[in-house]
Tab-separated table of C-alpha atoms in Angstrom:
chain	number	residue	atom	x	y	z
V	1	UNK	CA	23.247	-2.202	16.779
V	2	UNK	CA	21.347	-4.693	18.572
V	3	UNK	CA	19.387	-2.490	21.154
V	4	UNK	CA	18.161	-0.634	17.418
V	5	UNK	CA	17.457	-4.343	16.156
V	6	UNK	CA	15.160	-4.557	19.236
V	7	UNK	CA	13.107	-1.377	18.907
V	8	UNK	CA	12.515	-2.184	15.245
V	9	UNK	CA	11.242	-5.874	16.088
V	10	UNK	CA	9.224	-4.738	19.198
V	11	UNK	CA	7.428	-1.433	17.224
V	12	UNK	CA	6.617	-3.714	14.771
V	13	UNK	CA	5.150	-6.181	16.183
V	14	UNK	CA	4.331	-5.855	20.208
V	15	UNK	CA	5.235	-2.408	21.304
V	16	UNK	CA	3.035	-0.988	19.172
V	17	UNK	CA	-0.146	-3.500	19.890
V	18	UNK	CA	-0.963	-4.251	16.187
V	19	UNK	CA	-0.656	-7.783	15.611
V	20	UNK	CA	-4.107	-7.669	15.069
V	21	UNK	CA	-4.704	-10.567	11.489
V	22	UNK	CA	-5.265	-13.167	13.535
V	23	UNK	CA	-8.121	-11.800	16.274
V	24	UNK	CA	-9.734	-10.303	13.542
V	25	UNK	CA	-10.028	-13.402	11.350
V	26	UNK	CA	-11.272	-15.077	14.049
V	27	UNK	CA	-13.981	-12.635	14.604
V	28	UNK	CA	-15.295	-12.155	10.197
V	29	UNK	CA	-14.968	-15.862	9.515
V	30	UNK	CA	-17.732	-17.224	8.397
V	31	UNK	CA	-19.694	-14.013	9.181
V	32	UNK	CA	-19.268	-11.944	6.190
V	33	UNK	CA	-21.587	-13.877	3.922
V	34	UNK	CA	-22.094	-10.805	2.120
V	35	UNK	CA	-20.439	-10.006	-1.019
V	36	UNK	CA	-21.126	-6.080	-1.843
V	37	UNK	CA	-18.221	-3.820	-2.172
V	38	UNK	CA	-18.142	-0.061	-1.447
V	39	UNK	CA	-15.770	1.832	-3.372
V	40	UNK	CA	-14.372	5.258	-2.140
V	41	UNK	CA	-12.974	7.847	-3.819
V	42	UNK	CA	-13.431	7.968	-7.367
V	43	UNK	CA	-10.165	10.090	-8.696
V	44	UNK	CA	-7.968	7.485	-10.044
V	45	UNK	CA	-7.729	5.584	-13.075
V	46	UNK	CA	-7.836	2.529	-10.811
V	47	UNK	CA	-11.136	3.117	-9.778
V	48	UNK	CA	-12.628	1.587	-13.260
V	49	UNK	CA	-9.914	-0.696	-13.569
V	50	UNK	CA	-10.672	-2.513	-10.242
V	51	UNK	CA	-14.687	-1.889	-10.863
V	52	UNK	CA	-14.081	-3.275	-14.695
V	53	UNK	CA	-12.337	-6.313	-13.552
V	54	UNK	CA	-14.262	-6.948	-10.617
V	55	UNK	CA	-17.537	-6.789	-11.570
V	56	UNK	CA	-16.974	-8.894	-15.296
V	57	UNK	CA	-19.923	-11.216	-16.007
V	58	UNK	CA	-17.239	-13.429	-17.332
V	59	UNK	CA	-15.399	-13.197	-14.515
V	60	UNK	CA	-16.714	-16.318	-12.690
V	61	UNK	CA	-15.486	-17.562	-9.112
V	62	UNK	CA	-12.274	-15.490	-10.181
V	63	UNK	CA	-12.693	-13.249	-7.290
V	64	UNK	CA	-14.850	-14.897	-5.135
V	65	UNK	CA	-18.009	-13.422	-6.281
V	66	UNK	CA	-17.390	-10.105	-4.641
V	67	UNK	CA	-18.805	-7.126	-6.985
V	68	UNK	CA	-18.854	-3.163	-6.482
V	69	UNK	CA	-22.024	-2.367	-5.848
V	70	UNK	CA	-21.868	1.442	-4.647
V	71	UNK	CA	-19.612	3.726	-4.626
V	72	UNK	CA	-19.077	7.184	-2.876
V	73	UNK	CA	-17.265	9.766	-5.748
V	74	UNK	CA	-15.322	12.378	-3.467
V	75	UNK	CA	-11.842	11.697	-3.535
V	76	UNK	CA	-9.137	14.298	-3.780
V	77	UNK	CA	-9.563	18.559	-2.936
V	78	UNK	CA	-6.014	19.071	-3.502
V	79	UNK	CA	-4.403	17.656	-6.462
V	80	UNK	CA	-6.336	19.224	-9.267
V	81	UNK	CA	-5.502	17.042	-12.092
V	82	UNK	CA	-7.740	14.174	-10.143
V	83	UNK	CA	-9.903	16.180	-8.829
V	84	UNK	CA	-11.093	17.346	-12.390
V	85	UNK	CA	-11.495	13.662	-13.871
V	86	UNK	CA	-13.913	12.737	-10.770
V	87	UNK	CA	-17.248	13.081	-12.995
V	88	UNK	CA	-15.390	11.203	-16.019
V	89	UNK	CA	-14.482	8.170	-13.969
V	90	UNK	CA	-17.491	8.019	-11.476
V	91	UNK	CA	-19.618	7.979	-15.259
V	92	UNK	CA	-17.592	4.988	-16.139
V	93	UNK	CA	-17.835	3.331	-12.918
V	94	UNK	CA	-21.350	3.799	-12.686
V	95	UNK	CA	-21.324	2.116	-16.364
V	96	UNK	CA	-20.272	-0.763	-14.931
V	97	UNK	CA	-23.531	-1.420	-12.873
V	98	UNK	CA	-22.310	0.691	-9.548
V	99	UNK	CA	-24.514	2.897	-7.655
V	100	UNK	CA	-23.532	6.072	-6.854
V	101	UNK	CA	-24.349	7.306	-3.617
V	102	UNK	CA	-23.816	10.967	-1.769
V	103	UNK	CA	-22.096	10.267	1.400
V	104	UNK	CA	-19.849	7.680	3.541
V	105	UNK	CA	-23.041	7.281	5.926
V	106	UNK	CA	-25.715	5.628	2.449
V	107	UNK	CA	-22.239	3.863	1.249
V	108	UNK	CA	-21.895	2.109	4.856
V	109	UNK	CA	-25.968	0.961	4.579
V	110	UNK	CA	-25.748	-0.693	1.190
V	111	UNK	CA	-22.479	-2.403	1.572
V	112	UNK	CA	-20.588	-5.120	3.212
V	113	UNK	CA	-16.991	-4.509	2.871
V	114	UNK	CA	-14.644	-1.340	1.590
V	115	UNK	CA	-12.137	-0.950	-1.043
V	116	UNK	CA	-10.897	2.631	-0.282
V	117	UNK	CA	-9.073	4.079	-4.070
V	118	UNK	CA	-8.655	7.664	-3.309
V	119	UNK	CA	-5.379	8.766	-4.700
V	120	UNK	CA	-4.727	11.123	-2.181
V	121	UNK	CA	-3.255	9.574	0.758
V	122	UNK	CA	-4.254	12.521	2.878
V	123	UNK	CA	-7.645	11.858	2.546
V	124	UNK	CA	-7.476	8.028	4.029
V	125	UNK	CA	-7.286	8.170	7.595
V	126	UNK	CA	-10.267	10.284	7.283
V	127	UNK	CA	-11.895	8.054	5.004
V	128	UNK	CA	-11.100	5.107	6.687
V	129	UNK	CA	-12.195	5.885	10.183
V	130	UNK	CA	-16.032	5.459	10.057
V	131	UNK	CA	-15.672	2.518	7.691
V	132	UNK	CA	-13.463	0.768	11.056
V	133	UNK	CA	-16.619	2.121	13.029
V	134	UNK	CA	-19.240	0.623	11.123
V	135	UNK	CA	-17.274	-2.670	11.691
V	136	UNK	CA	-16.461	-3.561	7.821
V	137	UNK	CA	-13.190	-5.095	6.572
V	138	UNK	CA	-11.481	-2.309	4.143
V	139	UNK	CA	-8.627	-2.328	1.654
V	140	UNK	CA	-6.736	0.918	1.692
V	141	UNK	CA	-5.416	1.307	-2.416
V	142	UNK	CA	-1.616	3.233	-2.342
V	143	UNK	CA	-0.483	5.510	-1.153
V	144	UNK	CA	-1.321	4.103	2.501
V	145	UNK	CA	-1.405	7.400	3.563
V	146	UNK	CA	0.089	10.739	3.307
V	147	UNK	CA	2.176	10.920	6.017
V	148	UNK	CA	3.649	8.309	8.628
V	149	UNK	CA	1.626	9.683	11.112
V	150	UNK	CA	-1.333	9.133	9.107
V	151	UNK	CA	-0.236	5.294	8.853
V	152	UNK	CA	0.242	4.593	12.509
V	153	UNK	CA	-3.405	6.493	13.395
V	154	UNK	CA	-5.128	4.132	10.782
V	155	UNK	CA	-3.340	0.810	11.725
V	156	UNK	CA	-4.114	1.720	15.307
V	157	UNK	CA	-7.644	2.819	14.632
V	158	UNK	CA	-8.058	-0.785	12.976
V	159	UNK	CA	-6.761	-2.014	15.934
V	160	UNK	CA	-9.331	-0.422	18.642
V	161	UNK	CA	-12.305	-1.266	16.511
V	162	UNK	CA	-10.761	-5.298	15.786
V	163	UNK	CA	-11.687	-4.483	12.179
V	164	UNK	CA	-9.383	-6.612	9.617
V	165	UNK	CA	-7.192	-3.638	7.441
V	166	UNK	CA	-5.398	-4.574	4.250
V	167	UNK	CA	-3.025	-2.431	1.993
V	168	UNK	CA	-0.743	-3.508	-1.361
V	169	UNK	CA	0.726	-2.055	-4.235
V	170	UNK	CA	-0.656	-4.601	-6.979
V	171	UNK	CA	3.695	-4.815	-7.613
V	172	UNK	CA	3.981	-7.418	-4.758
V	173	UNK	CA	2.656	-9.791	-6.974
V	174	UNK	CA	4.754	-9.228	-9.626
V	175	UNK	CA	5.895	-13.040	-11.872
V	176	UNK	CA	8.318	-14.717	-9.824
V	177	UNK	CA	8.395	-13.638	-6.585
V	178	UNK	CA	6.051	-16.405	-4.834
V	179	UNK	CA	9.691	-18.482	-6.634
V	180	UNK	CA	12.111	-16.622	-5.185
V	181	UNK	CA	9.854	-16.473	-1.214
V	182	UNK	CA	10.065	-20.507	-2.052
V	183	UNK	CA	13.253	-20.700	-2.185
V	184	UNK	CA	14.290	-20.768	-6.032
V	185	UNK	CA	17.379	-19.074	-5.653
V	186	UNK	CA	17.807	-19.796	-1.933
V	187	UNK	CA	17.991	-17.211	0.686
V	188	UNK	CA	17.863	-13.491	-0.463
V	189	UNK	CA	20.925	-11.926	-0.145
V	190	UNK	CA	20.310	-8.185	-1.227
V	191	UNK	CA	17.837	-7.162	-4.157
V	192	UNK	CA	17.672	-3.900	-6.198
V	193	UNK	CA	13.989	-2.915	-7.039
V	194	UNK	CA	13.324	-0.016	-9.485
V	195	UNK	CA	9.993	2.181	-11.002
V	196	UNK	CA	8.690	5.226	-12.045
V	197	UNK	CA	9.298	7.800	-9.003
V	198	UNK	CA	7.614	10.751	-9.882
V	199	UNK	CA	6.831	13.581	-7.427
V	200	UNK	CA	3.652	15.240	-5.875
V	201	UNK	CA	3.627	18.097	-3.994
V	202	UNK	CA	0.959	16.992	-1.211
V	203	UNK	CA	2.928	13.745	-0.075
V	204	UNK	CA	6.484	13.265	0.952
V	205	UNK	CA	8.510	12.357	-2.394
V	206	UNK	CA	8.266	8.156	-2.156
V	207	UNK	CA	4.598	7.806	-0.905
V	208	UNK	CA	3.380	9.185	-4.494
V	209	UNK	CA	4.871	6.711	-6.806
V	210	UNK	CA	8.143	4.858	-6.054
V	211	UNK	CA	5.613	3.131	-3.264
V	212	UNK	CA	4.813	0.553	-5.819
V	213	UNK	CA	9.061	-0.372	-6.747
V	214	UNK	CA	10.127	0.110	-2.859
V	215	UNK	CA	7.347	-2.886	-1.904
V	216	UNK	CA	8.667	-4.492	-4.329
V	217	UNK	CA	11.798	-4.298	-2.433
V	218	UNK	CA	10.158	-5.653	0.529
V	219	UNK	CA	8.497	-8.134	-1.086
V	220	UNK	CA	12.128	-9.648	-1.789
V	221	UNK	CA	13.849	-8.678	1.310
V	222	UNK	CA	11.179	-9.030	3.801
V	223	UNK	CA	11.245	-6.669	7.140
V	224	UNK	CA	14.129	-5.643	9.513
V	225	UNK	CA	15.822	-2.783	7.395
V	226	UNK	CA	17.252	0.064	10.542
V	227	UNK	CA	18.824	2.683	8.212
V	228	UNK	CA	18.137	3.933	5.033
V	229	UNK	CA	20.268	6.757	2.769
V	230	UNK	CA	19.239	8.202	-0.035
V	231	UNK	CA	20.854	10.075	-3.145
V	232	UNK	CA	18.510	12.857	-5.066
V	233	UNK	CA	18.988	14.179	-8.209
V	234	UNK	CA	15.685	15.917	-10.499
V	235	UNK	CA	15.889	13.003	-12.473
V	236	UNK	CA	16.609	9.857	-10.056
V	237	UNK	CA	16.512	8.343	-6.995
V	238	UNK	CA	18.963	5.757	-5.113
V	239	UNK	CA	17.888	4.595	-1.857
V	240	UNK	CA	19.981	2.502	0.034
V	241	UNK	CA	18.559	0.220	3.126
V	242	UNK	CA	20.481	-1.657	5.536
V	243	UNK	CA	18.529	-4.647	7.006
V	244	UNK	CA	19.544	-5.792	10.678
V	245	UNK	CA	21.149	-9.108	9.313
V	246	UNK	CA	23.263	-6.741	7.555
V	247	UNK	CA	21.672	-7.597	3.906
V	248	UNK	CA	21.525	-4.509	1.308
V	249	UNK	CA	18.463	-3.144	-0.234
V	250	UNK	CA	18.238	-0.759	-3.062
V	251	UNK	CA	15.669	1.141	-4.967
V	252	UNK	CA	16.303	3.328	-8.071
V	253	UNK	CA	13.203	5.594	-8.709
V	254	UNK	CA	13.155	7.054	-11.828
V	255	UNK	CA	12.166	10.365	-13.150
V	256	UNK	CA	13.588	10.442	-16.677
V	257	UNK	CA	14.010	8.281	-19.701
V	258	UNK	CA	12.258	5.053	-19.902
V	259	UNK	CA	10.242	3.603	-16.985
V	260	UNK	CA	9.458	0.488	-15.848
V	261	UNK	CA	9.220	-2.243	-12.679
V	262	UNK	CA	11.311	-4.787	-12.016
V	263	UNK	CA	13.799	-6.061	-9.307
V	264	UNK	CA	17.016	-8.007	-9.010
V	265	UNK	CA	17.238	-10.679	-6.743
V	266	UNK	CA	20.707	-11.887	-5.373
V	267	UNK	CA	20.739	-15.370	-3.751
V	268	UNK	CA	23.057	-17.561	-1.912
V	269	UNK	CA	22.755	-19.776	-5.008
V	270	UNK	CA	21.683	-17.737	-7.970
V	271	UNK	CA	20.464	-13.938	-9.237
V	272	UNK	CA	17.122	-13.651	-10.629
V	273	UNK	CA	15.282	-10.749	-12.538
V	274	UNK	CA	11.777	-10.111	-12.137
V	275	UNK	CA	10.440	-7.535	-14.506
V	276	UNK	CA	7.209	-9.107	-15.846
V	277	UNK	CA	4.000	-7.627	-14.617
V	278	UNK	CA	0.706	-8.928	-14.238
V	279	UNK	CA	-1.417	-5.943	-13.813
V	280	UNK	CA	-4.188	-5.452	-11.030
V	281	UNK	CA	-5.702	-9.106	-10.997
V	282	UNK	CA	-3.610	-11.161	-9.150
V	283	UNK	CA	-4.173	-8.202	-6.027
V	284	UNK	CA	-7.399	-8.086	-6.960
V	285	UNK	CA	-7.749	-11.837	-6.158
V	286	UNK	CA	-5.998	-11.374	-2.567
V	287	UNK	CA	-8.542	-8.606	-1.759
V	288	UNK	CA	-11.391	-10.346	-2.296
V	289	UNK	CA	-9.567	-13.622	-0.330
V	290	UNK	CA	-9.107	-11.328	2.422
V	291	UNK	CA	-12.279	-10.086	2.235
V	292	UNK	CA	-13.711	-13.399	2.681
V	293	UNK	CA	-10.769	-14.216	5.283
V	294	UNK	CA	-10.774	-11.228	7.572
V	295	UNK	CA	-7.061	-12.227	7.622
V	296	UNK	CA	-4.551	-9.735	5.565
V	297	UNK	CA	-1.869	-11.654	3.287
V	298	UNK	CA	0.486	-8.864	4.367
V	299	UNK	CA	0.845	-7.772	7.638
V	300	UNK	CA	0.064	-4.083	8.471
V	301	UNK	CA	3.768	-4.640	9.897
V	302	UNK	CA	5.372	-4.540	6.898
V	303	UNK	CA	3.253	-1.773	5.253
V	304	UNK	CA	4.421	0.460	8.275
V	305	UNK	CA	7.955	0.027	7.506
V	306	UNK	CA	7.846	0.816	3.987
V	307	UNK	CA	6.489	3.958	5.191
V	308	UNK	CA	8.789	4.052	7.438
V	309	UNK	CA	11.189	3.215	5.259
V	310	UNK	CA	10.269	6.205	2.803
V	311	UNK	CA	9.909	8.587	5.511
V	312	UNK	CA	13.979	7.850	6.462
V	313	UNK	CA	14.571	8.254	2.775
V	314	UNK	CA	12.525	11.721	2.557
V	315	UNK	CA	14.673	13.108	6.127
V	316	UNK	CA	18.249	11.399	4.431
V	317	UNK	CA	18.004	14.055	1.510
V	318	UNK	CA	16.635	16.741	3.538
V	319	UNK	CA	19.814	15.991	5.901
V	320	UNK	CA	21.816	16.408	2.400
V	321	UNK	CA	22.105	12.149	1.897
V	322	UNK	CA	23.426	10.937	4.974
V	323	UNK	CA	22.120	7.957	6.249
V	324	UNK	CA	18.971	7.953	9.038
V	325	UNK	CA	18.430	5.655	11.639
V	326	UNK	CA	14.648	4.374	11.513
V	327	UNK	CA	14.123	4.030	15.115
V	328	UNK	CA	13.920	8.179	15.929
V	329	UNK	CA	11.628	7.955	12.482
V	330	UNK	CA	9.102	6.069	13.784
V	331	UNK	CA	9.252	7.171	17.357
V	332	UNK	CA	8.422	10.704	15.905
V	333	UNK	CA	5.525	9.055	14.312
V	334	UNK	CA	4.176	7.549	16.763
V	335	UNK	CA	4.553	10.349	19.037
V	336	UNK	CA	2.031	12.389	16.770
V	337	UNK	CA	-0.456	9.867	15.514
């Protein structure tokens, strides 16, 4: 037990050479006095929401007076539903006073930092690479990426080119849980998060969808889980993660009947549900902070375990629901990306 304890803790934050927030705040702060966004990939319904609520006249100092100002439309080849509804959204995000441009290379000239919102994972190490080279602070949208492979090449590629890297389900910030990381209900004992968890065909079975209730998991629970076992049926999912202190974690993704986001939170002196959602905003107003920053308010650590996390869930049911160890996981991983 403690020798896995170890190789979780050192991946995470020296073996694998990330710790990277605090050189690369160092290096954007007080340099980025620009304030233009780039958005890329335009197949997602959060494309306009972001652009809507970003570039608001009312809007004010809400987000720090960072606007879209171009945006580069070619997002998804595989998933076909999304790949149809490019021209409607790019029309509405061009609506909202964005320029449309025809490649990465004119997005990179007109802009100062990157908010990445293709909804295929697939496509964001790809994406993401020239945007590290051209030196500009980006915000990778979920799913991460499509593959934990795929998440270890980006973090690393953020890495060699000291370029600050930022990803979030807007469910991190759902009401209460800045409380419960404060201490309302003292230390977190266990927590059982829940969403939608519906399925795509081009990413492993978690990354999709049930990425937004499982970081809402760790959110709550924080880093450290080493082995994760997960029950599939078509209509739900249970995942169960065991955290080195020996705390329990649960998700419950769900395929049928009524939906929603929430967690339960069990303290050492009190249980507390969270189920109220704020919508994109409040993430909206960290992206723009660590725009202005360079410093991400999560680290990349964490985001590579929830992938991680998922990826042990996605080899449990393949294995027929027996629990997985996350240490072979991500040495796999790493050994590819």
């Amino acid at each position: 037990m403690s020798d896995r304890r170890d190789f979780i803790k050192k991946t995470a934050i020296t073996g694998f050479g990330l710790g990277m927030a605090g050189s690369a705040a160092g290096l954007y702060k007080g340099m980025n006095t620009g304030k233009r966004i780039g958005m890329v990939g335009l197949d997602t319904g959060h494309s306009e929401a972001f652009t809507k609520s970003l570039n608001d006249p009312l809007a004010g100092d809400k987000f720090l007076g960072y606007k879209v100002t171009a945006a580069y439309p070619k997002g998804t080849e595989n998933i076909k539903e999304w790949k149809d509804r490019i021209p409607e959204i790019t029309e509405k995000v061009e609506s909202y006073g964005v320029e449309i441009v025809n490649s990465m290379e004119d997005l990179l000239k007109k802009v100062d930092v990157v908010l990445i919102t293709c909804i295929d994972g697939n496509r964001h190490l790809e994406q993401a690479l020239p945007v590290f080279e051209a030196g500009k602070p980006v915000f990778i949208d979920k799913p991460f990426a499509g593959s934990l492979s795929d998440a270890y090449a980006i973090a690393k590629a953020a890495k060699k080119y000291n370029v600050p890297l930022f990803s979030s389900s807007s469910l991190r910030y759902i009401n209460g849980a800045e409380e419960i990381a404060k201490g309302k209900i003292g230390p977190v004992i266990g927590a059982e998060a829940y969403s939608p968890a519906h399925i795509e065909e081009h990413h492993p079975d978690l990354f999709w969808y049930a990425v937004h209730g499982v970081e809402t998991l760790f959110t709550i629970m924080g880093t450290g889980c080493i082995r994760v076992q997960r029950t599939f049926t078509a209509d739900t999912d249970v995942v169960v993660g065991v955290w080195e202190d020996e705390r329990i974690g649960t998700f419950r993704g769900i395929r049928k009947g009524q939906g929603g986001y929430g967690v339960t939170v069990f303290g050492e002196k009190g249980i507390s549900v969270l189920n109220e959602y704020s919508g994109y905003e409040p993430l909206l107003h960290k992206v723009c902070e660590f725009y202005e920053s360079g410093k991400a308010p999560v680290p990349i650590e964490e985001t590579l375990e929830i992938f991680a996390f998922m990826q042990a869930a996605e080899e449990s049911k393949e294995k027929g629901g027996i629990f997985v160890d996350m240490e072979p996981v991500i040495q796999k991983a790493l050994a590819v990306s």
